[in-house]
N, C-alpha and C. Protein backbone atom coordinates (compact mmCIF):
# COMPACT_ATOMS: atom_id res chain seq x y z
N ILE A 1 61.57 102.87 98.40
CA ILE A 1 62.14 101.75 97.66
C ILE A 1 63.24 101.15 98.53
N PRO A 2 63.11 99.89 98.91
CA PRO A 2 64.13 99.27 99.76
C PRO A 2 65.34 98.81 98.95
N ALA A 3 66.05 99.76 98.38
CA ALA A 3 67.21 99.42 97.56
C ALA A 3 68.35 100.40 97.80
N PRO A 4 68.83 100.50 99.05
CA PRO A 4 69.87 101.51 99.32
C PRO A 4 71.20 101.22 98.62
N LEU A 5 71.54 99.95 98.44
CA LEU A 5 72.81 99.64 97.77
C LEU A 5 72.73 99.93 96.28
N PHE A 6 71.57 99.67 95.68
CA PHE A 6 71.39 100.02 94.27
C PHE A 6 71.50 101.53 94.09
N THR A 7 70.91 102.28 95.02
CA THR A 7 70.99 103.74 94.96
C THR A 7 72.44 104.20 95.05
N THR A 8 73.21 103.59 95.95
CA THR A 8 74.62 103.95 96.09
C THR A 8 75.40 103.55 94.84
N TRP A 9 75.09 102.38 94.28
CA TRP A 9 75.73 101.96 93.04
C TRP A 9 75.47 102.98 91.93
N PHE A 10 74.23 103.42 91.82
CA PHE A 10 73.85 104.41 90.80
C PHE A 10 74.61 105.72 91.03
N GLN A 11 74.76 106.11 92.28
CA GLN A 11 75.53 107.32 92.59
C GLN A 11 77.00 107.16 92.18
N CYS A 12 77.56 105.97 92.38
CA CYS A 12 78.95 105.72 91.97
C CYS A 12 79.10 105.85 90.46
N VAL A 13 78.17 105.27 89.71
CA VAL A 13 78.21 105.34 88.25
C VAL A 13 78.09 106.80 87.80
N CYS A 14 77.14 107.52 88.38
CA CYS A 14 76.95 108.93 88.00
C CYS A 14 78.17 109.77 88.35
N THR A 15 78.76 109.53 89.51
CA THR A 15 79.95 110.29 89.92
C THR A 15 81.11 110.05 88.96
N ALA A 16 81.32 108.80 88.57
CA ALA A 16 82.39 108.49 87.62
C ALA A 16 82.14 109.19 86.29
N CYS A 17 80.90 109.18 85.82
CA CYS A 17 80.56 109.86 84.56
C CYS A 17 80.77 111.37 84.68
N ILE A 18 80.38 111.95 85.80
CA ILE A 18 80.55 113.40 86.01
C ILE A 18 82.04 113.75 86.03
N CYS A 19 82.86 112.90 86.64
CA CYS A 19 84.32 113.14 86.65
C CYS A 19 84.87 113.18 85.23
N VAL A 20 84.42 112.26 84.39
CA VAL A 20 84.89 112.21 83.00
C VAL A 20 84.42 113.46 82.24
N ILE A 21 83.15 113.82 82.40
CA ILE A 21 82.59 114.98 81.69
C ILE A 21 83.30 116.26 82.13
N LEU A 22 83.47 116.45 83.44
CA LEU A 22 84.15 117.65 83.93
C LEU A 22 85.61 117.69 83.46
N GLY A 23 86.26 116.53 83.41
CA GLY A 23 87.64 116.47 82.93
C GLY A 23 87.75 116.87 81.46
N LYS A 24 86.82 116.38 80.64
CA LYS A 24 86.83 116.73 79.21
C LYS A 24 86.54 118.21 79.02
N TYR A 25 85.59 118.73 79.78
CA TYR A 25 85.26 120.15 79.68
C TYR A 25 86.41 121.00 80.20
N GLY A 26 87.04 120.56 81.28
CA GLY A 26 88.20 121.27 81.81
C GLY A 26 89.34 121.31 80.82
N GLU A 27 89.56 120.19 80.11
CA GLU A 27 90.61 120.14 79.09
C GLU A 27 90.30 121.12 77.96
N THR A 28 89.04 121.22 77.58
CA THR A 28 88.62 122.15 76.53
C THR A 28 88.89 123.60 76.94
N THR A 29 88.53 123.94 78.18
CA THR A 29 88.74 125.31 78.64
C THR A 29 90.23 125.62 78.80
N ARG A 30 91.02 124.65 79.23
CA ARG A 30 92.47 124.87 79.35
C ARG A 30 93.10 125.09 77.97
N ASN A 31 92.65 124.32 76.99
CA ASN A 31 93.20 124.45 75.63
C ASN A 31 92.80 125.77 74.97
N SER A 32 91.66 126.32 75.37
CA SER A 32 91.21 127.59 74.78
C SER A 32 91.99 128.77 75.34
N GLY A 33 92.66 128.57 76.46
CA GLY A 33 93.45 129.64 77.06
C GLY A 33 92.68 130.55 77.99
N ALA A 34 91.36 130.39 78.02
CA ALA A 34 90.54 131.23 78.91
C ALA A 34 90.54 130.62 80.31
N LYS A 35 90.61 131.47 81.31
CA LYS A 35 90.54 131.00 82.70
C LYS A 35 89.10 130.60 83.01
N SER A 36 88.96 129.44 83.65
CA SER A 36 87.63 128.94 83.96
C SER A 36 87.67 128.14 85.25
N TYR A 37 86.52 128.05 85.87
CA TYR A 37 86.35 127.22 87.07
C TYR A 37 86.69 125.77 86.75
N PHE A 38 86.42 125.34 85.54
CA PHE A 38 86.58 123.93 85.15
C PHE A 38 88.03 123.53 84.90
N ASP A 39 88.94 124.51 84.93
CA ASP A 39 90.36 124.20 84.75
C ASP A 39 90.89 123.25 85.82
N GLN A 40 90.26 123.24 86.97
CA GLN A 40 90.74 122.42 88.09
C GLN A 40 90.47 120.93 87.90
N PHE A 41 89.62 120.57 86.96
CA PHE A 41 89.26 119.17 86.76
C PHE A 41 90.18 118.55 85.71
N PRO A 42 90.92 117.50 86.10
CA PRO A 42 91.87 116.91 85.15
C PRO A 42 91.16 116.01 84.14
N LEU A 43 91.79 115.86 82.99
CA LEU A 43 91.32 114.88 82.02
C LEU A 43 91.50 113.51 82.66
N ILE A 44 90.47 112.68 82.63
CA ILE A 44 90.50 111.39 83.33
C ILE A 44 90.93 110.30 82.36
N PRO A 45 92.16 109.82 82.51
CA PRO A 45 92.58 108.67 81.71
C PRO A 45 92.21 107.39 82.46
N PHE A 46 91.64 106.43 81.75
CA PHE A 46 91.33 105.17 82.42
C PHE A 46 92.56 104.27 82.34
N ASP A 47 93.00 103.81 83.51
CA ASP A 47 94.17 102.95 83.60
C ASP A 47 93.83 101.78 84.52
N LEU A 48 93.86 100.58 83.97
CA LEU A 48 93.50 99.39 84.73
C LEU A 48 94.43 99.17 85.92
N GLN A 49 95.71 99.47 85.76
CA GLN A 49 96.66 99.31 86.88
C GLN A 49 96.30 100.23 88.04
N THR A 50 95.88 101.45 87.73
CA THR A 50 95.48 102.38 88.78
C THR A 50 94.21 101.89 89.46
N CYS A 51 93.30 101.31 88.68
CA CYS A 51 92.07 100.73 89.27
C CYS A 51 92.45 99.67 90.31
N PHE A 52 93.39 98.81 89.96
CA PHE A 52 93.81 97.77 90.89
C PHE A 52 94.58 98.35 92.08
N ALA A 53 95.33 99.41 91.84
CA ALA A 53 96.07 100.04 92.94
C ALA A 53 95.13 100.68 93.96
N ILE A 54 93.99 101.19 93.50
CA ILE A 54 93.01 101.85 94.38
C ILE A 54 92.04 100.84 94.99
N LEU A 55 92.09 99.60 94.55
CA LEU A 55 91.14 98.57 94.99
C LEU A 55 91.02 98.42 96.52
N PRO A 56 92.11 98.46 97.29
CA PRO A 56 91.94 98.33 98.75
C PRO A 56 91.03 99.42 99.33
N LEU A 57 91.18 100.64 98.86
CA LEU A 57 90.31 101.73 99.31
C LEU A 57 88.87 101.44 98.90
N SER A 58 88.67 100.96 97.70
CA SER A 58 87.32 100.69 97.20
C SER A 58 86.64 99.58 97.99
N VAL A 59 87.40 98.55 98.37
CA VAL A 59 86.84 97.47 99.19
C VAL A 59 86.39 98.02 100.54
N VAL A 60 87.21 98.89 101.13
CA VAL A 60 86.85 99.50 102.41
C VAL A 60 85.62 100.39 102.25
N PHE A 61 85.57 101.17 101.17
CA PHE A 61 84.44 102.06 100.90
C PHE A 61 83.14 101.28 100.75
N VAL A 62 83.17 100.23 99.93
CA VAL A 62 81.96 99.42 99.69
C VAL A 62 81.54 98.71 100.98
N SER A 63 82.50 98.22 101.74
CA SER A 63 82.18 97.56 103.02
C SER A 63 81.55 98.55 103.99
N MET A 64 82.08 99.76 104.03
CA MET A 64 81.53 100.79 104.92
C MET A 64 80.06 101.06 104.59
N ILE A 65 79.76 101.27 103.32
CA ILE A 65 78.39 101.57 102.89
C ILE A 65 77.48 100.37 103.13
N THR A 66 77.95 99.18 102.80
CA THR A 66 77.13 97.97 102.94
C THR A 66 76.78 97.72 104.40
N PHE A 67 77.77 97.76 105.29
CA PHE A 67 77.49 97.51 106.70
C PHE A 67 76.64 98.62 107.33
N ASN A 68 76.80 99.85 106.85
CA ASN A 68 75.91 100.93 107.30
C ASN A 68 74.46 100.59 106.97
N ASN A 69 74.23 100.15 105.74
CA ASN A 69 72.87 99.83 105.31
C ASN A 69 72.31 98.62 106.04
N VAL A 70 73.15 97.61 106.25
CA VAL A 70 72.70 96.43 106.99
C VAL A 70 72.32 96.83 108.41
N CYS A 71 73.13 97.67 109.03
CA CYS A 71 72.84 98.15 110.38
C CYS A 71 71.50 98.89 110.41
N LEU A 72 71.29 99.78 109.46
CA LEU A 72 70.03 100.55 109.42
C LEU A 72 68.81 99.66 109.21
N GLN A 73 68.99 98.56 108.49
CA GLN A 73 67.87 97.65 108.27
C GLN A 73 67.52 96.85 109.51
N MET A 74 68.48 96.66 110.42
CA MET A 74 68.27 95.76 111.55
C MET A 74 68.04 96.46 112.89
N VAL A 75 68.35 97.74 112.98
CA VAL A 75 68.16 98.45 114.25
C VAL A 75 67.23 99.64 114.03
N GLU A 76 66.69 100.12 115.13
CA GLU A 76 65.85 101.32 115.07
C GLU A 76 66.74 102.50 114.67
N VAL A 77 66.15 103.47 114.00
CA VAL A 77 66.91 104.64 113.58
C VAL A 77 67.49 105.36 114.79
N SER A 78 66.76 105.37 115.89
CA SER A 78 67.24 106.03 117.10
C SER A 78 68.46 105.33 117.69
N PHE A 79 68.60 104.04 117.45
CA PHE A 79 69.73 103.28 117.97
C PHE A 79 70.91 103.27 117.00
N TYR A 80 70.68 103.69 115.77
CA TYR A 80 71.72 103.66 114.74
C TYR A 80 72.97 104.42 115.18
N ASN A 81 72.78 105.61 115.74
CA ASN A 81 73.95 106.40 116.17
C ASN A 81 74.71 105.73 117.29
N VAL A 82 74.01 105.01 118.15
CA VAL A 82 74.69 104.27 119.22
C VAL A 82 75.51 103.13 118.60
N ALA A 83 74.90 102.41 117.66
CA ALA A 83 75.58 101.28 117.02
C ALA A 83 76.80 101.75 116.24
N ARG A 84 76.76 102.99 115.75
CA ARG A 84 77.86 103.52 114.95
C ARG A 84 78.80 104.44 115.74
N SER A 85 78.64 104.51 117.04
CA SER A 85 79.37 105.49 117.85
C SER A 85 80.85 105.17 118.06
N LEU A 86 81.29 104.02 117.66
CA LEU A 86 82.67 103.62 117.93
C LEU A 86 83.68 104.07 116.86
N SER A 87 83.24 104.87 115.90
CA SER A 87 84.16 105.33 114.85
C SER A 87 85.36 106.05 115.44
N ILE A 88 85.12 106.89 116.43
CA ILE A 88 86.22 107.64 117.03
C ILE A 88 87.22 106.71 117.74
N VAL A 89 86.70 105.65 118.34
CA VAL A 89 87.58 104.67 119.00
C VAL A 89 88.46 103.99 117.96
N PHE A 90 87.84 103.58 116.84
CA PHE A 90 88.61 102.94 115.77
C PHE A 90 89.60 103.92 115.14
N ASN A 91 89.22 105.20 115.04
CA ASN A 91 90.16 106.20 114.50
C ASN A 91 91.45 106.22 115.31
N VAL A 92 91.32 106.25 116.62
CA VAL A 92 92.50 106.30 117.48
C VAL A 92 93.29 104.99 117.38
N MET A 93 92.59 103.85 117.37
CA MET A 93 93.28 102.56 117.28
C MET A 93 94.06 102.44 115.97
N PHE A 94 93.40 102.75 114.85
CA PHE A 94 94.07 102.61 113.56
C PHE A 94 95.16 103.65 113.36
N THR A 95 94.98 104.82 113.93
CA THR A 95 96.04 105.83 113.86
C THR A 95 97.29 105.31 114.55
N TYR A 96 97.10 104.61 115.66
CA TYR A 96 98.24 104.06 116.38
C TYR A 96 98.85 102.85 115.65
N PHE A 97 98.00 101.90 115.25
CA PHE A 97 98.52 100.66 114.66
C PHE A 97 98.95 100.79 113.20
N LEU A 98 98.23 101.59 112.41
CA LEU A 98 98.56 101.68 110.99
C LEU A 98 99.46 102.87 110.66
N LEU A 99 99.23 103.99 111.32
CA LEU A 99 100.02 105.19 111.03
C LEU A 99 101.13 105.42 112.05
N GLU A 100 101.12 104.61 113.10
CA GLU A 100 102.14 104.67 114.16
C GLU A 100 102.24 106.05 114.81
N LYS A 101 101.07 106.67 115.02
CA LYS A 101 101.02 107.96 115.71
C LYS A 101 100.32 107.76 117.05
N THR A 102 100.83 108.42 118.07
CA THR A 102 100.26 108.27 119.40
C THR A 102 99.17 109.32 119.65
N THR A 103 98.37 109.02 120.67
CA THR A 103 97.27 109.89 121.06
C THR A 103 97.45 110.24 122.53
N SER A 104 96.97 111.40 122.92
CA SER A 104 97.15 111.85 124.30
C SER A 104 96.34 111.00 125.28
N ILE A 105 96.75 111.02 126.51
CA ILE A 105 96.06 110.28 127.58
C ILE A 105 94.65 110.83 127.76
N LYS A 106 94.48 112.15 127.64
CA LYS A 106 93.14 112.75 127.78
C LYS A 106 92.18 112.22 126.72
N THR A 107 92.68 112.08 125.50
CA THR A 107 91.84 111.54 124.43
C THR A 107 91.47 110.10 124.72
N CYS A 108 92.42 109.31 125.19
CA CYS A 108 92.15 107.91 125.53
C CYS A 108 91.13 107.80 126.66
N ALA A 109 91.21 108.70 127.63
CA ALA A 109 90.22 108.72 128.72
C ALA A 109 88.83 109.06 128.18
N THR A 110 88.79 109.96 127.22
CA THR A 110 87.51 110.31 126.59
C THR A 110 86.93 109.12 125.85
N LEU A 111 87.79 108.32 125.24
CA LEU A 111 87.33 107.13 124.52
C LEU A 111 86.68 106.13 125.47
N LEU A 112 87.17 106.06 126.69
CA LEU A 112 86.53 105.17 127.67
C LEU A 112 85.10 105.61 127.95
N ILE A 113 84.86 106.92 127.95
CA ILE A 113 83.51 107.44 128.15
C ILE A 113 82.62 107.07 126.94
N VAL A 114 83.19 107.15 125.74
CA VAL A 114 82.44 106.76 124.53
C VAL A 114 82.07 105.29 124.60
N ILE A 115 83.02 104.45 125.01
CA ILE A 115 82.74 103.00 125.11
C ILE A 115 81.68 102.74 126.18
N LEU A 116 81.76 103.45 127.29
CA LEU A 116 80.74 103.32 128.34
C LEU A 116 79.37 103.74 127.80
N GLY A 117 79.34 104.84 127.05
CA GLY A 117 78.08 105.29 126.43
C GLY A 117 77.53 104.27 125.47
N PHE A 118 78.41 103.60 124.73
CA PHE A 118 77.99 102.54 123.81
C PHE A 118 77.32 101.41 124.59
N TYR A 119 77.95 101.02 125.69
CA TYR A 119 77.40 99.94 126.51
C TYR A 119 76.04 100.34 127.10
N VAL A 120 75.93 101.57 127.60
CA VAL A 120 74.67 102.05 128.18
C VAL A 120 73.59 102.10 127.09
N GLY A 121 73.98 102.52 125.89
CA GLY A 121 73.02 102.56 124.78
C GLY A 121 72.51 101.19 124.40
N ILE A 122 73.39 100.20 124.43
CA ILE A 122 72.97 98.83 124.12
C ILE A 122 72.04 98.31 125.21
N ASP A 123 72.41 98.57 126.45
CA ASP A 123 71.63 98.07 127.58
C ASP A 123 70.23 98.68 127.60
N GLY A 124 70.10 99.91 127.12
CA GLY A 124 68.81 100.60 127.16
C GLY A 124 67.96 100.39 125.93
N GLU A 125 68.45 99.69 124.94
CA GLU A 125 67.69 99.51 123.69
C GLU A 125 66.60 98.46 123.88
N VAL A 126 65.37 98.84 123.54
CA VAL A 126 64.22 97.95 123.70
C VAL A 126 64.24 96.83 122.65
N ASN A 127 64.44 97.19 121.40
CA ASN A 127 64.45 96.21 120.31
C ASN A 127 65.89 95.93 119.90
N PHE A 128 66.67 95.40 120.81
CA PHE A 128 68.09 95.16 120.56
C PHE A 128 68.27 94.08 119.50
N SER A 129 69.19 94.32 118.56
CA SER A 129 69.54 93.35 117.53
C SER A 129 71.05 93.17 117.56
N LEU A 130 71.48 91.97 117.92
CA LEU A 130 72.91 91.69 117.97
C LEU A 130 73.54 91.84 116.59
N MET A 131 72.86 91.32 115.56
CA MET A 131 73.40 91.42 114.20
C MET A 131 73.46 92.87 113.74
N GLY A 132 72.43 93.65 114.04
CA GLY A 132 72.41 95.06 113.67
C GLY A 132 73.50 95.84 114.38
N THR A 133 73.68 95.55 115.67
CA THR A 133 74.73 96.22 116.43
C THR A 133 76.11 95.84 115.92
N ALA A 134 76.30 94.55 115.62
CA ALA A 134 77.59 94.10 115.07
C ALA A 134 77.86 94.77 113.73
N ALA A 135 76.82 94.88 112.89
CA ALA A 135 76.98 95.56 111.60
C ALA A 135 77.36 97.03 111.81
N GLY A 136 76.79 97.67 112.84
CA GLY A 136 77.13 99.06 113.15
C GLY A 136 78.57 99.21 113.61
N VAL A 137 79.02 98.28 114.43
CA VAL A 137 80.41 98.33 114.91
C VAL A 137 81.37 98.10 113.73
N ILE A 138 81.04 97.13 112.88
CA ILE A 138 81.89 96.87 111.70
C ILE A 138 81.88 98.08 110.76
N ALA A 139 80.71 98.71 110.60
CA ALA A 139 80.63 99.91 109.77
C ALA A 139 81.51 101.01 110.35
N SER A 140 81.50 101.16 111.67
CA SER A 140 82.36 102.16 112.33
C SER A 140 83.83 101.89 112.03
N MET A 141 84.20 100.62 112.05
CA MET A 141 85.58 100.24 111.75
C MET A 141 85.94 100.65 110.32
N PHE A 142 85.04 100.38 109.37
CA PHE A 142 85.32 100.71 107.98
C PHE A 142 85.29 102.21 107.72
N VAL A 143 84.49 102.97 108.48
CA VAL A 143 84.51 104.43 108.36
C VAL A 143 85.91 104.95 108.70
N SER A 144 86.47 104.43 109.77
CA SER A 144 87.82 104.84 110.17
C SER A 144 88.87 104.41 109.14
N LEU A 145 88.76 103.18 108.67
CA LEU A 145 89.70 102.69 107.67
C LEU A 145 89.59 103.48 106.36
N ASN A 146 88.38 103.92 106.03
CA ASN A 146 88.18 104.68 104.80
C ASN A 146 88.99 105.97 104.81
N ALA A 147 88.97 106.67 105.94
CA ALA A 147 89.75 107.91 106.05
C ALA A 147 91.24 107.64 105.92
N ILE A 148 91.71 106.59 106.55
CA ILE A 148 93.14 106.26 106.50
C ILE A 148 93.55 105.82 105.10
N TYR A 149 92.76 104.95 104.47
CA TYR A 149 93.10 104.47 103.13
C TYR A 149 93.00 105.58 102.09
N THR A 150 92.08 106.52 102.29
CA THR A 150 91.99 107.64 101.36
C THR A 150 93.30 108.42 101.35
N SER A 151 93.83 108.72 102.53
CA SER A 151 95.09 109.47 102.58
C SER A 151 96.27 108.63 102.07
N LYS A 152 96.21 107.31 102.29
CA LYS A 152 97.31 106.45 101.84
C LYS A 152 97.30 106.23 100.32
N MET A 153 96.13 106.33 99.70
CA MET A 153 96.02 106.05 98.27
C MET A 153 96.23 107.29 97.40
N LEU A 154 96.21 108.47 97.97
CA LEU A 154 96.33 109.69 97.18
C LEU A 154 97.61 109.72 96.34
N HIS A 155 98.70 109.23 96.87
CA HIS A 155 99.95 109.27 96.11
C HIS A 155 99.90 108.39 94.86
N LYS A 156 99.01 107.41 94.83
CA LYS A 156 98.90 106.52 93.67
C LYS A 156 98.25 107.22 92.47
N VAL A 157 97.61 108.38 92.75
CA VAL A 157 97.01 109.18 91.68
C VAL A 157 97.61 110.58 91.66
N GLN A 158 98.88 110.70 92.00
CA GLN A 158 99.62 111.95 92.01
C GLN A 158 98.94 113.02 92.87
N ASN A 159 98.37 112.60 94.01
CA ASN A 159 97.69 113.49 94.96
C ASN A 159 96.53 114.25 94.33
N ASP A 160 95.93 113.69 93.29
CA ASP A 160 94.78 114.32 92.64
C ASP A 160 93.49 113.70 93.17
N LYS A 161 92.74 114.47 93.93
CA LYS A 161 91.51 113.96 94.55
C LYS A 161 90.46 113.60 93.52
N SER A 162 90.44 114.30 92.39
CA SER A 162 89.46 113.98 91.34
C SER A 162 89.73 112.60 90.75
N LEU A 163 91.00 112.29 90.53
CA LEU A 163 91.34 110.95 90.01
C LEU A 163 91.02 109.87 91.03
N LEU A 164 91.30 110.15 92.30
CA LEU A 164 90.99 109.17 93.35
C LEU A 164 89.48 108.93 93.41
N LEU A 165 88.72 110.01 93.33
CA LEU A 165 87.26 109.91 93.33
C LEU A 165 86.78 109.07 92.15
N PHE A 166 87.34 109.32 90.98
CA PHE A 166 86.95 108.58 89.78
C PHE A 166 87.22 107.08 89.93
N TYR A 167 88.47 106.74 90.26
CA TYR A 167 88.83 105.32 90.33
C TYR A 167 88.12 104.60 91.46
N ASN A 168 87.91 105.27 92.59
CA ASN A 168 87.18 104.65 93.69
C ASN A 168 85.74 104.37 93.28
N ASN A 169 85.12 105.28 92.55
CA ASN A 169 83.73 105.08 92.13
C ASN A 169 83.61 104.06 91.02
N ILE A 170 84.61 103.99 90.14
CA ILE A 170 84.60 102.93 89.11
C ILE A 170 84.67 101.56 89.79
N ASN A 171 85.63 101.41 90.70
CA ASN A 171 85.75 100.14 91.43
C ASN A 171 84.49 99.84 92.24
N GLY A 172 83.97 100.87 92.91
CA GLY A 172 82.77 100.68 93.73
C GLY A 172 81.58 100.22 92.91
N SER A 173 81.43 100.75 91.68
CA SER A 173 80.29 100.34 90.88
C SER A 173 80.37 98.87 90.46
N VAL A 174 81.56 98.32 90.42
CA VAL A 174 81.71 96.88 90.15
C VAL A 174 81.53 96.08 91.45
N LEU A 175 82.14 96.55 92.53
CA LEU A 175 82.11 95.81 93.79
C LEU A 175 80.72 95.77 94.43
N PHE A 176 79.90 96.77 94.17
CA PHE A 176 78.56 96.79 94.76
C PHE A 176 77.63 95.74 94.16
N LEU A 177 77.88 95.31 92.94
CA LEU A 177 76.95 94.42 92.25
C LEU A 177 76.63 93.13 93.01
N PRO A 178 77.62 92.37 93.54
CA PRO A 178 77.24 91.16 94.27
C PRO A 178 76.43 91.45 95.53
N PHE A 179 76.71 92.57 96.20
CA PHE A 179 75.95 92.92 97.41
C PHE A 179 74.51 93.30 97.05
N ILE A 180 74.34 93.98 95.93
CA ILE A 180 72.99 94.32 95.48
C ILE A 180 72.19 93.05 95.24
N PHE A 181 72.79 92.10 94.53
CA PHE A 181 72.07 90.85 94.25
C PHE A 181 71.80 90.06 95.53
N TYR A 182 72.73 90.08 96.47
CA TYR A 182 72.56 89.32 97.70
C TYR A 182 71.50 89.95 98.62
N TYR A 183 71.59 91.25 98.82
CA TYR A 183 70.72 91.91 99.80
C TYR A 183 69.42 92.46 99.22
N GLU A 184 69.38 92.77 97.91
CA GLU A 184 68.23 93.49 97.39
C GLU A 184 67.47 92.80 96.26
N TYR A 185 68.06 91.80 95.65
CA TYR A 185 67.41 91.15 94.52
C TYR A 185 66.57 89.99 95.04
N ASP A 186 65.29 90.05 94.83
CA ASP A 186 64.36 89.03 95.30
C ASP A 186 64.04 88.06 94.17
N VAL A 187 64.67 86.90 94.21
CA VAL A 187 64.48 85.90 93.15
C VAL A 187 63.04 85.41 93.12
N SER A 188 62.40 85.31 94.28
CA SER A 188 61.04 84.78 94.33
C SER A 188 60.02 85.67 93.61
N SER A 189 60.34 86.97 93.44
CA SER A 189 59.39 87.87 92.78
C SER A 189 59.52 87.81 91.26
N CYS A 190 60.55 87.12 90.73
CA CYS A 190 60.74 87.01 89.29
C CYS A 190 59.86 85.89 88.74
N SER A 191 59.26 86.14 87.62
CA SER A 191 58.44 85.09 87.01
C SER A 191 58.99 84.79 85.63
N CYS A 192 59.13 83.52 85.33
CA CYS A 192 59.63 83.11 84.02
C CYS A 192 58.44 82.82 83.13
N MET A 193 58.47 83.32 81.92
CA MET A 193 57.36 83.08 80.98
C MET A 193 57.78 82.13 79.91
């Protein structure tokens, strides 16, 4: 089924529902006084302000998934890893520019080898797609940003990863909808009666 974004949207909806169910069950076990594995899951309160606070992470998350899928649709599977190989380069760049942390000279020299490998991979690709490669590079950028924004957003949910997961998936299930309609909904196949 050529509907990877719909599949991801469905996973976001299911994940948000599972977070709520586990939170309610965890609250029940905590109230009973019995020790349980489910005690670790917090009760999930829905707060619109928190949804908006987590929105930058959700935009990065949805962009990462969307550009990954666009890249996979336009390049050969064997070339996908080459198109996505710049994540480590973006990690170092964003660590420096956004987190203001430096990286060793040896690591920077290694990044030059990665960039050279990227160029060699592009040059050797038989069915080269500029759009697919660009989507892969953009996806790599969003993969790096996703890691940084995840750590930056944790304090907005009191460092609770379950809450961050819930709010990110709630936002993602809304943000994916226009991309699903744009990339996967075929208007020509609909018939009006």
